[in-house]
């Protein structure tokens, strides 16, 4: 392979089970030609097993497919008829059952048919990669490795890459590049130890919490209240996470640790509790079976009492004094307070951290090269905001070490295993030199693979410097405009959740003015998701409460003007979208000359949820797009755009947004969010280099009273069927009135400003309506839409 460019054009996935089928689905999301293999069906069509699995993909939640069109990239195959398909596959991913004999049988079938440069990767979650490689032909071992996706593959950022002794590093590098850029993954290179890095440490943290819950006699729902968002971890916390993963899967991973780590000082704690065995035997496996540790009965949730194995009403929360301790920002003071408290819940939380610190320190060198692999594996695989070693560093490595030694000496910890000597004088796990390497005490810099040059702002680690990116050109409290190359001006929204306010709009407008004079292009980008949650309702509340509607109209007018400036700027404006782009955020996206969107971008005009219509040009823009797409039937082209607004439709991915009209077909979808800024800059420069000139403001046909009446006919049916409320119907009428141009004839020609004026008038009229005010107040109070 030396000297050849490696491009993955075609992939085979062996095994159409839960993981294999979803891995194939995500490959298809990335438009990678995929062949999905399974056994020949005993009855019916030979590929029935795969066909049924692919049908099932459409029903899984969360959706593995970013768009239903992805299925067209997957071909069903079986081992009897289709092995010739393997010869031109660049990558084969094995995802058959976790049994050595089954895997060995599959290897014997497929190995003779592999291409001369095909990489073969097993998705095993627990079997030894070296052992599996031993079952592979000797002349192919250099192309064998482990590639461990996390479930669900579309959404989980982590993929662990595990070489065996004979794996050629060149093949491993090529595979990493593909995983990172094409599939959008965060790759952690792991050592070949049971459960690798993330499951080894993440499942240990859960087993430790289970043991400590029993020790301190805590209910499962209280444990989940303590170990979820209060610790910067997923809302599902400990026991709900087990339900989501599947208790059979959790049990299997724990069993792998029990069977494969006989010499582990914590081995006795890998034994599964009797309540877990009971639930698995009863078939109560968690979310996938409708109940496990938690169970919903009617409208009420119940949680298992491990002593009686009966369900009791759930919903108990942590003690207030412990909650206050967990609110302390300084990690040193927080841990000090937890250790000093006599409250069992406080002791529980401290030892949840202490046991994980102790376990990682003892085993780190055997499971990972550096601290970076450990922290990214837990962040990306288990959803922690901050990795365990980052947390340890923030609290002071030597201070935490002293506390651990005191607890170990006093017999308060699960084992008396000694801490390693490399901890003795250590003060940082991560710094600007790199991350601590356990074997020699040096700091290893990040990977120098070319693919990472596309990550202008990679995932950061605590301890690395956080200097402002680029050279600041203009800045306010709400907006920062900076450049990396003196060619493209990057504009960042500094408001909370990147909400749109008068000050943000004013800053955008001023920054674009500067760009037109001094730069070639503009990129609208924020380092963290979301792109924007929409209008800054909180900042509007004082004005709203005082009845100063003139000030609000001034903001709406500025919003419309800024949207039009984005569209018709003398330099191209590219929006780099990640996460939610709702309401006003979506309107900014709609007016951009080009959009580069991360796959997991969720774009929608959702203003009806607060009793309003899109007022920053969104209603106008959808009317304009419908007119452009009309082929003599304006109603037909307008209906879908209208329903998007009226039903507050949010596209479930960037690919789906192309189907809903929130994005254009020419817009770019990026799978790795860390590449978003790089690609957006390249797209902006491409527009600039191709001689970009803005269009003139548009004129277009509208449907007038005739088309509005047809739309209202559909609304009446929805109201009578109780799909919408009376006020939803009223809002629907107003949206139709604006999008069809108001009280004019069908086929009338209007300009954009005509619709913008109607849009602004309706927006302000609705704002003064009592029911809209109820919706706004409800959203501000509960964060949920009120349907009155």
PDB file of N, CA, C and O in Angstrom, residues 398-451:
ATOM      1  N   UNK A 398      -1.984  16.455  43.714  1.00  0.00           N
ATOM      2  CA  UNK A 398      -1.366  16.039  44.975  1.00  0.00           C
ATOM      3  C   UNK A 398      -2.347  16.111  46.143  1.00  0.00           C
ATOM      4  O   UNK A 398      -2.291  15.272  47.058  1.00  0.00           O
ATOM      5  N   UNK A 399      -3.251  17.080  46.135  1.00  0.00           N
ATOM      6  CA  UNK A 399      -4.254  17.168  47.208  1.00  0.00           C
ATOM      7  C   UNK A 399      -5.174  15.946  47.179  1.00  0.00           C
ATOM      8  O   UNK A 399      -5.445  15.321  48.210  1.00  0.00           O
ATOM      9  N   UNK A 400      -5.654  15.593  45.984  1.00  0.00           N
ATOM     10  CA  UNK A 400      -6.536  14.421  45.864  1.00  0.00           C
ATOM     11  C   UNK A 400      -5.765  13.154  46.220  1.00  0.00           C
ATOM     12  O   UNK A 400      -6.301  12.258  46.896  1.00  0.00           O
ATOM     13  N   UNK A 401      -4.505  13.069  45.803  1.00  0.00           N
ATOM     14  CA  UNK A 401      -3.678  11.911  46.142  1.00  0.00           C
ATOM     15  C   UNK A 401      -3.574  11.763  47.657  1.00  0.00           C
ATOM     16  O   UNK A 401      -3.671  10.645  48.198  1.00  0.00           O
ATOM     17  N   UNK A 402      -3.388  12.866  48.364  1.00  0.00           N
ATOM     18  CA  UNK A 402      -3.290  12.838  49.833  1.00  0.00           C
ATOM     19  C   UNK A 402      -4.588  12.313  50.442  1.00  0.00           C
ATOM     20  O   UNK A 402      -4.574  11.461  51.340  1.00  0.00           O
ATOM     21  N   UNK A 403      -5.727  12.796  49.941  1.00  0.00           N
ATOM     22  CA  UNK A 403      -7.022  12.322  50.448  1.00  0.00           C
ATOM     23  C   UNK A 403      -7.198  10.827  50.172  1.00  0.00           C
ATOM     24  O   UNK A 403      -7.687  10.085  51.030  1.00  0.00           O
ATOM     25  N   UNK A 404      -6.816  10.402  48.971  1.00  0.00           N
ATOM     26  CA  UNK A 404      -6.940   8.982  48.626  1.00  0.00           C
ATOM     27  C   UNK A 404      -6.087   8.129  49.562  1.00  0.00           C
ATOM     28  O   UNK A 404      -6.541   7.079  50.048  1.00  0.00           O
ATOM     29  N   UNK A 405      -4.858   8.563  49.795  1.00  0.00           N
ATOM     30  CA  UNK A 405      -3.967   7.791  50.679  1.00  0.00           C
ATOM     31  C   UNK A 405      -4.535   7.691  52.086  1.00  0.00           C
ATOM     32  O   UNK A 405      -4.438   6.639  52.739  1.00  0.00           O
ATOM     33  N   UNK A 406      -5.143   8.766  52.568  1.00  0.00           N
ATOM     34  CA  UNK A 406      -5.765   8.742  53.895  1.00  0.00           C
ATOM     35  C   UNK A 406      -6.926   7.745  53.924  1.00  0.00           C
ATOM     36  O   UNK A 406      -7.061   6.964  54.884  1.00  0.00           O
ATOM     37  N   UNK A 407      -7.752   7.761  52.876  1.00  0.00           N
ATOM     38  CA  UNK A 407      -8.901   6.856  52.835  1.00  0.00           C
ATOM     39  C   UNK A 407      -8.466   5.398  52.657  1.00  0.00           C
ATOM     40  O   UNK A 407      -9.067   4.489  53.237  1.00  0.00           O
ATOM     41  N   UNK A 408      -7.420   5.175  51.836  1.00  0.00           N
ATOM     42  CA  UNK A 408      -6.913   3.816  51.654  1.00  0.00           C
ATOM     43  C   UNK A 408      -6.354   3.285  52.970  1.00  0.00           C
ATOM     44  O   UNK A 408      -6.638   2.151  53.385  1.00  0.00           O
ATOM     45  N   UNK A 409      -5.570   4.110  53.653  1.00  0.00           N
ATOM     46  CA  UNK A 409      -4.968   3.717  54.923  1.00  0.00           C
ATOM     47  C   UNK A 409      -6.012   3.411  55.993  1.00  0.00           C
ATOM     48  O   UNK A 409      -5.854   2.488  56.793  1.00  0.00           O
ATOM     49  N   UNK A 410      -7.107   4.195  55.965  1.00  0.00           N
ATOM     50  CA  UNK A 410      -8.175   4.021  56.962  1.00  0.00           C
ATOM     51  C   UNK A 410      -9.108   2.869  56.609  1.00  0.00           C
ATOM     52  O   UNK A 410     -10.022   2.554  57.389  1.00  0.00           O
ATOM     53  N   UNK A 411      -8.906   2.242  55.443  1.00  0.00           N
ATOM     54  CA  UNK A 411      -9.764   1.137  55.043  1.00  0.00           C
ATOM     55  C   UNK A 411     -11.124   1.575  54.539  1.00  0.00           C
ATOM     56  O   UNK A 411     -12.078   0.783  54.544  1.00  0.00           O
ATOM     57  N   UNK A 412     -11.224   2.820  54.106  1.00  0.00           N
ATOM     58  CA  UNK A 412     -12.517   3.344  53.639  1.00  0.00           C
ATOM     59  C   UNK A 412     -12.788   3.052  52.159  1.00  0.00           C
ATOM     60  O   UNK A 412     -13.917   3.214  51.699  1.00  0.00           O
ATOM     61  N   UNK A 413     -11.757   2.664  51.428  1.00  0.00           N
ATOM     62  CA  UNK A 413     -11.918   2.420  49.998  1.00  0.00           C
ATOM     63  C   UNK A 413     -12.228   0.946  49.740  1.00  0.00           C
ATOM     64  O   UNK A 413     -12.108   0.095  50.629  1.00  0.00           O
ATOM     65  N   UNK A 414     -12.616   0.650  48.517  1.00  0.00           N
ATOM     66  CA  UNK A 414     -13.022  -0.710  48.162  1.00  0.00           C
ATOM     67  C   UNK A 414     -11.852  -1.691  48.227  1.00  0.00           C
ATOM     68  O   UNK A 414     -12.046  -2.883  48.462  1.00  0.00           O
ATOM     69  N   UNK A 415     -10.617  -1.209  47.986  1.00  0.00           N
ATOM     70  CA  UNK A 415      -9.425  -2.053  48.129  1.00  0.00           C
ATOM     71  C   UNK A 415      -8.304  -1.208  48.721  1.00  0.00           C
ATOM     72  O   UNK A 415      -8.397   0.022  48.780  1.00  0.00           O
ATOM     73  N   UNK A 416      -7.229  -1.887  49.099  1.00  0.00           N
ATOM     74  CA  UNK A 416      -6.057  -1.187  49.624  1.00  0.00           C
ATOM     75  C   UNK A 416      -4.926  -1.153  48.597  1.00  0.00           C
ATOM     76  O   UNK A 416      -3.757  -0.960  48.956  1.00  0.00           O
ATOM     77  N   UNK A 417      -5.266  -1.320  47.341  1.00  0.00           N
ATOM     78  CA  UNK A 417      -4.253  -1.294  46.280  1.00  0.00           C
ATOM     79  C   UNK A 417      -3.474   0.015  46.340  1.00  0.00           C
ATOM     80  O   UNK A 417      -4.044   1.096  46.506  1.00  0.00           O
ATOM     81  N   UNK A 418      -2.150  -0.076  46.197  1.00  0.00           N
ATOM     82  CA  UNK A 418      -1.291   1.092  46.310  1.00  0.00           C
ATOM     83  C   UNK A 418      -1.382   1.978  45.060  1.00  0.00           C
ATOM     84  O   UNK A 418      -1.534   1.483  43.950  1.00  0.00           O
ATOM     85  N   UNK A 419      -1.240   3.259  45.273  1.00  0.00           N
ATOM     86  CA  UNK A 419      -1.183   4.195  44.158  1.00  0.00           C
ATOM     87  C   UNK A 419       0.176   4.080  43.488  1.00  0.00           C
ATOM     88  O   UNK A 419       1.192   3.806  44.150  1.00  0.00           O
ATOM     89  N   UNK A 420       0.270   4.315  42.166  1.00  0.00           N
ATOM     90  CA  UNK A 420       1.541   4.148  41.450  1.00  0.00           C
ATOM     91  C   UNK A 420       2.530   5.265  41.778  1.00  0.00           C
ATOM     92  O   UNK A 420       2.145   6.383  42.141  1.00  0.00           O
ATOM     93  N   UNK A 421       3.812   4.973  41.607  1.00  0.00           N
ATOM     94  CA  UNK A 421       4.859   5.945  41.944  1.00  0.00           C
ATOM     95  C   UNK A 421       4.855   7.138  41.007  1.00  0.00           C
ATOM     96  O   UNK A 421       5.310   8.225  41.389  1.00  0.00           O
ATOM     97  N   UNK A 422       4.331   6.974  39.760  1.00  0.00           N
ATOM     98  CA  UNK A 422       4.352   8.108  38.832  1.00  0.00           C
ATOM     99  C   UNK A 422       3.488   9.270  39.315  1.00  0.00           C
ATOM    100  O   UNK A 422       3.599  10.401  38.821  1.00  0.00           O
ATOM    101  N   UNK A 423       2.636   9.017  40.316  1.00  0.00           N
ATOM    102  CA  UNK A 423       1.793  10.091  40.862  1.00  0.00           C
ATOM    103  C   UNK A 423       2.547  10.992  41.839  1.00  0.00           C
ATOM    104  O   UNK A 423       2.087  12.089  42.155  1.00  0.00           O
ATOM    105  N   UNK A 424       3.714  10.535  42.316  1.00  0.00           N
ATOM    106  CA  UNK A 424       4.338  11.165  43.481  1.00  0.00           C
ATOM    107  C   UNK A 424       4.563  12.664  43.355  1.00  0.00           C
ATOM    108  O   UNK A 424       4.334  13.416  44.290  1.00  0.00           O
ATOM    109  N   UNK A 425       5.026  13.115  42.221  1.00  0.00           N
ATOM    110  CA  UNK A 425       5.290  14.561  42.073  1.00  0.00           C
ATOM    111  C   UNK A 425       4.501  15.171  40.921  1.00  0.00           C
ATOM    112  O   UNK A 425       4.771  16.303  40.514  1.00  0.00           O
ATOM    113  N   UNK A 426       3.525  14.440  40.430  1.00  0.00           N
ATOM    114  CA  UNK A 426       2.768  14.900  39.260  1.00  0.00           C
ATOM    115  C   UNK A 426       1.844  16.057  39.621  1.00  0.00           C
ATOM    116  O   UNK A 426       1.162  16.032  40.646  1.00  0.00           O
ATOM    117  N   UNK A 427       1.813  17.080  38.769  1.00  0.00           N
ATOM    118  CA  UNK A 427       0.912  18.225  38.992  1.00  0.00           C
ATOM    119  C   UNK A 427      -0.053  18.455  37.837  1.00  0.00           C
ATOM    120  O   UNK A 427      -1.021  19.197  37.968  1.00  0.00           O
ATOM    121  N   UNK A 428       0.201  17.817  36.678  1.00  0.00           N
ATOM    122  CA  UNK A 428      -0.670  18.013  35.513  1.00  0.00           C
ATOM    123  C   UNK A 428      -0.817  16.712  34.729  1.00  0.00           C
ATOM    124  O   UNK A 428       0.166  16.019  34.484  1.00  0.00           O
ATOM    125  N   UNK A 429      -2.039  16.406  34.348  1.00  0.00           N
ATOM    126  CA  UNK A 429      -2.271  15.327  33.390  1.00  0.00           C
ATOM    127  C   UNK A 429      -2.221  15.874  31.960  1.00  0.00           C
ATOM    128  O   UNK A 429      -1.851  15.162  31.036  1.00  0.00           O
ATOM    129  N   UNK A 430      -2.626  17.130  31.808  1.00  0.00           N
ATOM    130  CA  UNK A 430      -2.644  17.767  30.483  1.00  0.00           C
ATOM    131  C   UNK A 430      -2.043  19.163  30.586  1.00  0.00           C
ATOM    132  O   UNK A 430      -2.315  19.905  31.541  1.00  0.00           O
ATOM    133  N   UNK A 431      -1.232  19.540  29.605  1.00  0.00           N
ATOM    134  CA  UNK A 431      -0.744  20.913  29.489  1.00  0.00           C
ATOM    135  C   UNK A 431      -0.466  21.196  28.026  1.00  0.00           C
ATOM    136  O   UNK A 431      -0.828  20.396  27.149  1.00  0.00           O
ATOM    137  N   UNK A 432       0.134  22.307  27.726  1.00  0.00           N
ATOM    138  CA  UNK A 432       0.347  22.690  26.327  1.00  0.00           C
ATOM    139  C   UNK A 432       1.369  21.813  25.605  1.00  0.00           C
ATOM    140  O   UNK A 432       1.446  21.831  24.375  1.00  0.00           O
ATOM    141  N   UNK A 433       2.164  21.056  26.349  1.00  0.00           N
ATOM    142  CA  UNK A 433       3.103  20.133  25.721  1.00  0.00           C
ATOM    143  C   UNK A 433       2.390  18.877  25.222  1.00  0.00           C
ATOM    144  O   UNK A 433       2.826  18.241  24.258  1.00  0.00           O
ATOM    145  N   UNK A 434       1.313  18.509  25.915  1.00  0.00           N
ATOM    146  CA  UNK A 434       0.598  17.291  25.555  1.00  0.00           C
ATOM    147  C   UNK A 434      -0.071  16.692  26.769  1.00  0.00           C
ATOM    148  O   UNK A 434      -0.391  17.393  27.734  1.00  0.00           O
ATOM    149  N   UNK A 435      -0.262  15.382  26.742  1.00  0.00           N
ATOM    150  CA  UNK A 435      -0.892  14.673  27.852  1.00  0.00           C
ATOM    151  C   UNK A 435       0.087  13.663  28.446  1.00  0.00           C
ATOM    152  O   UNK A 435       0.923  13.089  27.741  1.00  0.00           O
ATOM    153  N   UNK A 436      -0.046  13.457  29.753  1.00  0.00           N
ATOM    154  CA  UNK A 436       0.901  12.638  30.504  1.00  0.00           C
ATOM    155  C   UNK A 436       0.931  11.211  29.986  1.00  0.00           C
ATOM    156  O   UNK A 436      -0.098  10.550  29.841  1.00  0.00           O
ATOM    157  N   UNK A 437       2.145  10.720  29.693  1.00  0.00           N
ATOM    158  CA  UNK A 437       2.337   9.350  29.235  1.00  0.00           C
ATOM    159  C   UNK A 437       2.742   8.505  30.437  1.00  0.00           C
ATOM    160  O   UNK A 437       3.770   8.759  31.069  1.00  0.00           O
ATOM    161  N   UNK A 438       1.935   7.520  30.745  1.00  0.00           N
ATOM    162  CA  UNK A 438       2.101   6.782  31.997  1.00  0.00           C
ATOM    163  C   UNK A 438       3.390   5.974  32.045  1.00  0.00           C
ATOM    164  O   UNK A 438       3.971   5.780  33.111  1.00  0.00           O
ATOM    165  N   UNK A 439       3.875   5.523  30.889  1.00  0.00           N
ATOM    166  CA  UNK A 439       5.036   4.620  30.881  1.00  0.00           C
ATOM    167  C   UNK A 439       6.362   5.316  31.153  1.00  0.00           C
ATOM    168  O   UNK A 439       7.270   4.716  31.725  1.00  0.00           O
ATOM    169  N   UNK A 440       6.486   6.592  30.751  1.00  0.00           N
ATOM    170  CA  UNK A 440       7.794   7.247  30.925  1.00  0.00           C
ATOM    171  C   UNK A 440       7.708   8.637  31.541  1.00  0.00           C
ATOM    172  O   UNK A 440       8.745   9.300  31.715  1.00  0.00           O
ATOM    173  N   UNK A 441       6.511   9.115  31.859  1.00  0.00           N
ATOM    174  CA  UNK A 441       6.391  10.393  32.553  1.00  0.00           C
ATOM    175  C   UNK A 441       6.551  11.603  31.662  1.00  0.00           C
ATOM    176  O   UNK A 441       6.603  12.741  32.156  1.00  0.00           O
ATOM    177  N   UNK A 442       6.620  11.421  30.337  1.00  0.00           N
ATOM    178  CA  UNK A 442       6.712  12.565  29.428  1.00  0.00           C
ATOM    179  C   UNK A 442       5.302  13.037  29.060  1.00  0.00           C
ATOM    180  O   UNK A 442       4.306  12.419  29.416  1.00  0.00           O
ATOM    181  N   UNK A 443       5.251  14.147  28.318  1.00  0.00           N
ATOM    182  CA  UNK A 443       3.974  14.651  27.824  1.00  0.00           C
ATOM    183  C   UNK A 443       3.929  14.456  26.317  1.00  0.00           C
ATOM    184  O   UNK A 443       4.767  14.982  25.585  1.00  0.00           O
ATOM    185  N   UNK A 444       2.952  13.658  25.881  1.00  0.00           N
ATOM    186  CA  UNK A 444       2.864  13.289  24.471  1.00  0.00           C
ATOM    187  C   UNK A 444       1.950  14.243  23.739  1.00  0.00           C
ATOM    188  O   UNK A 444       0.795  14.418  24.116  1.00  0.00           O
ATOM    189  N   UNK A 445       2.455  14.875  22.666  1.00  0.00           N
ATOM    190  CA  UNK A 445       1.593  15.797  21.903  1.00  0.00           C
ATOM    191  C   UNK A 445       0.499  15.035  21.169  1.00  0.00           C
ATOM    192  O   UNK A 445       0.525  13.809  21.076  1.00  0.00           O
ATOM    193  N   UNK A 446      -0.447  15.792  20.634  1.00  0.00           N
ATOM    194  CA  UNK A 446      -1.552  15.179  19.900  1.00  0.00           C
ATOM    195  C   UNK A 446      -1.056  14.558  18.591  1.00  0.00           C
ATOM    196  O   UNK A 446       0.036  14.848  18.126  1.00  0.00           O
ATOM    197  N   UNK A 447      -1.915  13.736  18.007  1.00  0.00           N
ATOM    198  CA  UNK A 447      -1.581  13.050  16.760  1.00  0.00           C
ATOM    199  C   UNK A 447      -1.210  14.046  15.668  1.00  0.00           C
ATOM    200  O   UNK A 447      -1.800  15.124  15.555  1.00  0.00           O
ATOM    201  N   UNK A 448      -0.216  13.674  14.863  1.00  0.00           N
ATOM    202  CA  UNK A 448       0.190  14.535  13.747  1.00  0.00           C
ATOM    203  C   UNK A 448      -0.385  14.078  12.417  1.00  0.00           C
ATOM    204  O   UNK A 448       0.075  14.489  11.351  1.00  0.00           O
ATOM    205  N   UNK A 449      -1.394  13.202  12.458  1.00  0.00           N
ATOM    206  CA  UNK A 449      -2.054  12.796  11.212  1.00  0.00           C
ATOM    207  C   UNK A 449      -2.647  14.008  10.514  1.00  0.00           C
ATOM    208  O   UNK A 449      -3.187  14.919  11.164  1.00  0.00           O
ATOM    209  N   UNK A 450      -2.575  14.011   9.186  1.00  0.00           N
ATOM    210  CA  UNK A 450      -3.048  15.156   8.406  1.00  0.00           C
ATOM    211  C   UNK A 450      -4.510  15.498   8.687  1.00  0.00           C
ATOM    212  O   UNK A 450      -4.892  16.667   8.631  1.00  0.00           O
ATOM    213  N   UNK A 451      -5.321  14.496   8.977  1.00  0.00           N
ATOM    214  CA  UNK A 451      -6.756  14.727   9.157  1.00  0.00           C
ATOM    215  C   UNK A 451      -7.021  15.710  10.294  1.00  0.00           C
ATOM    216  O   UNK A 451      -8.004  16.458  10.271  1.00  0.00           O
TER     217      UNK A 451
END
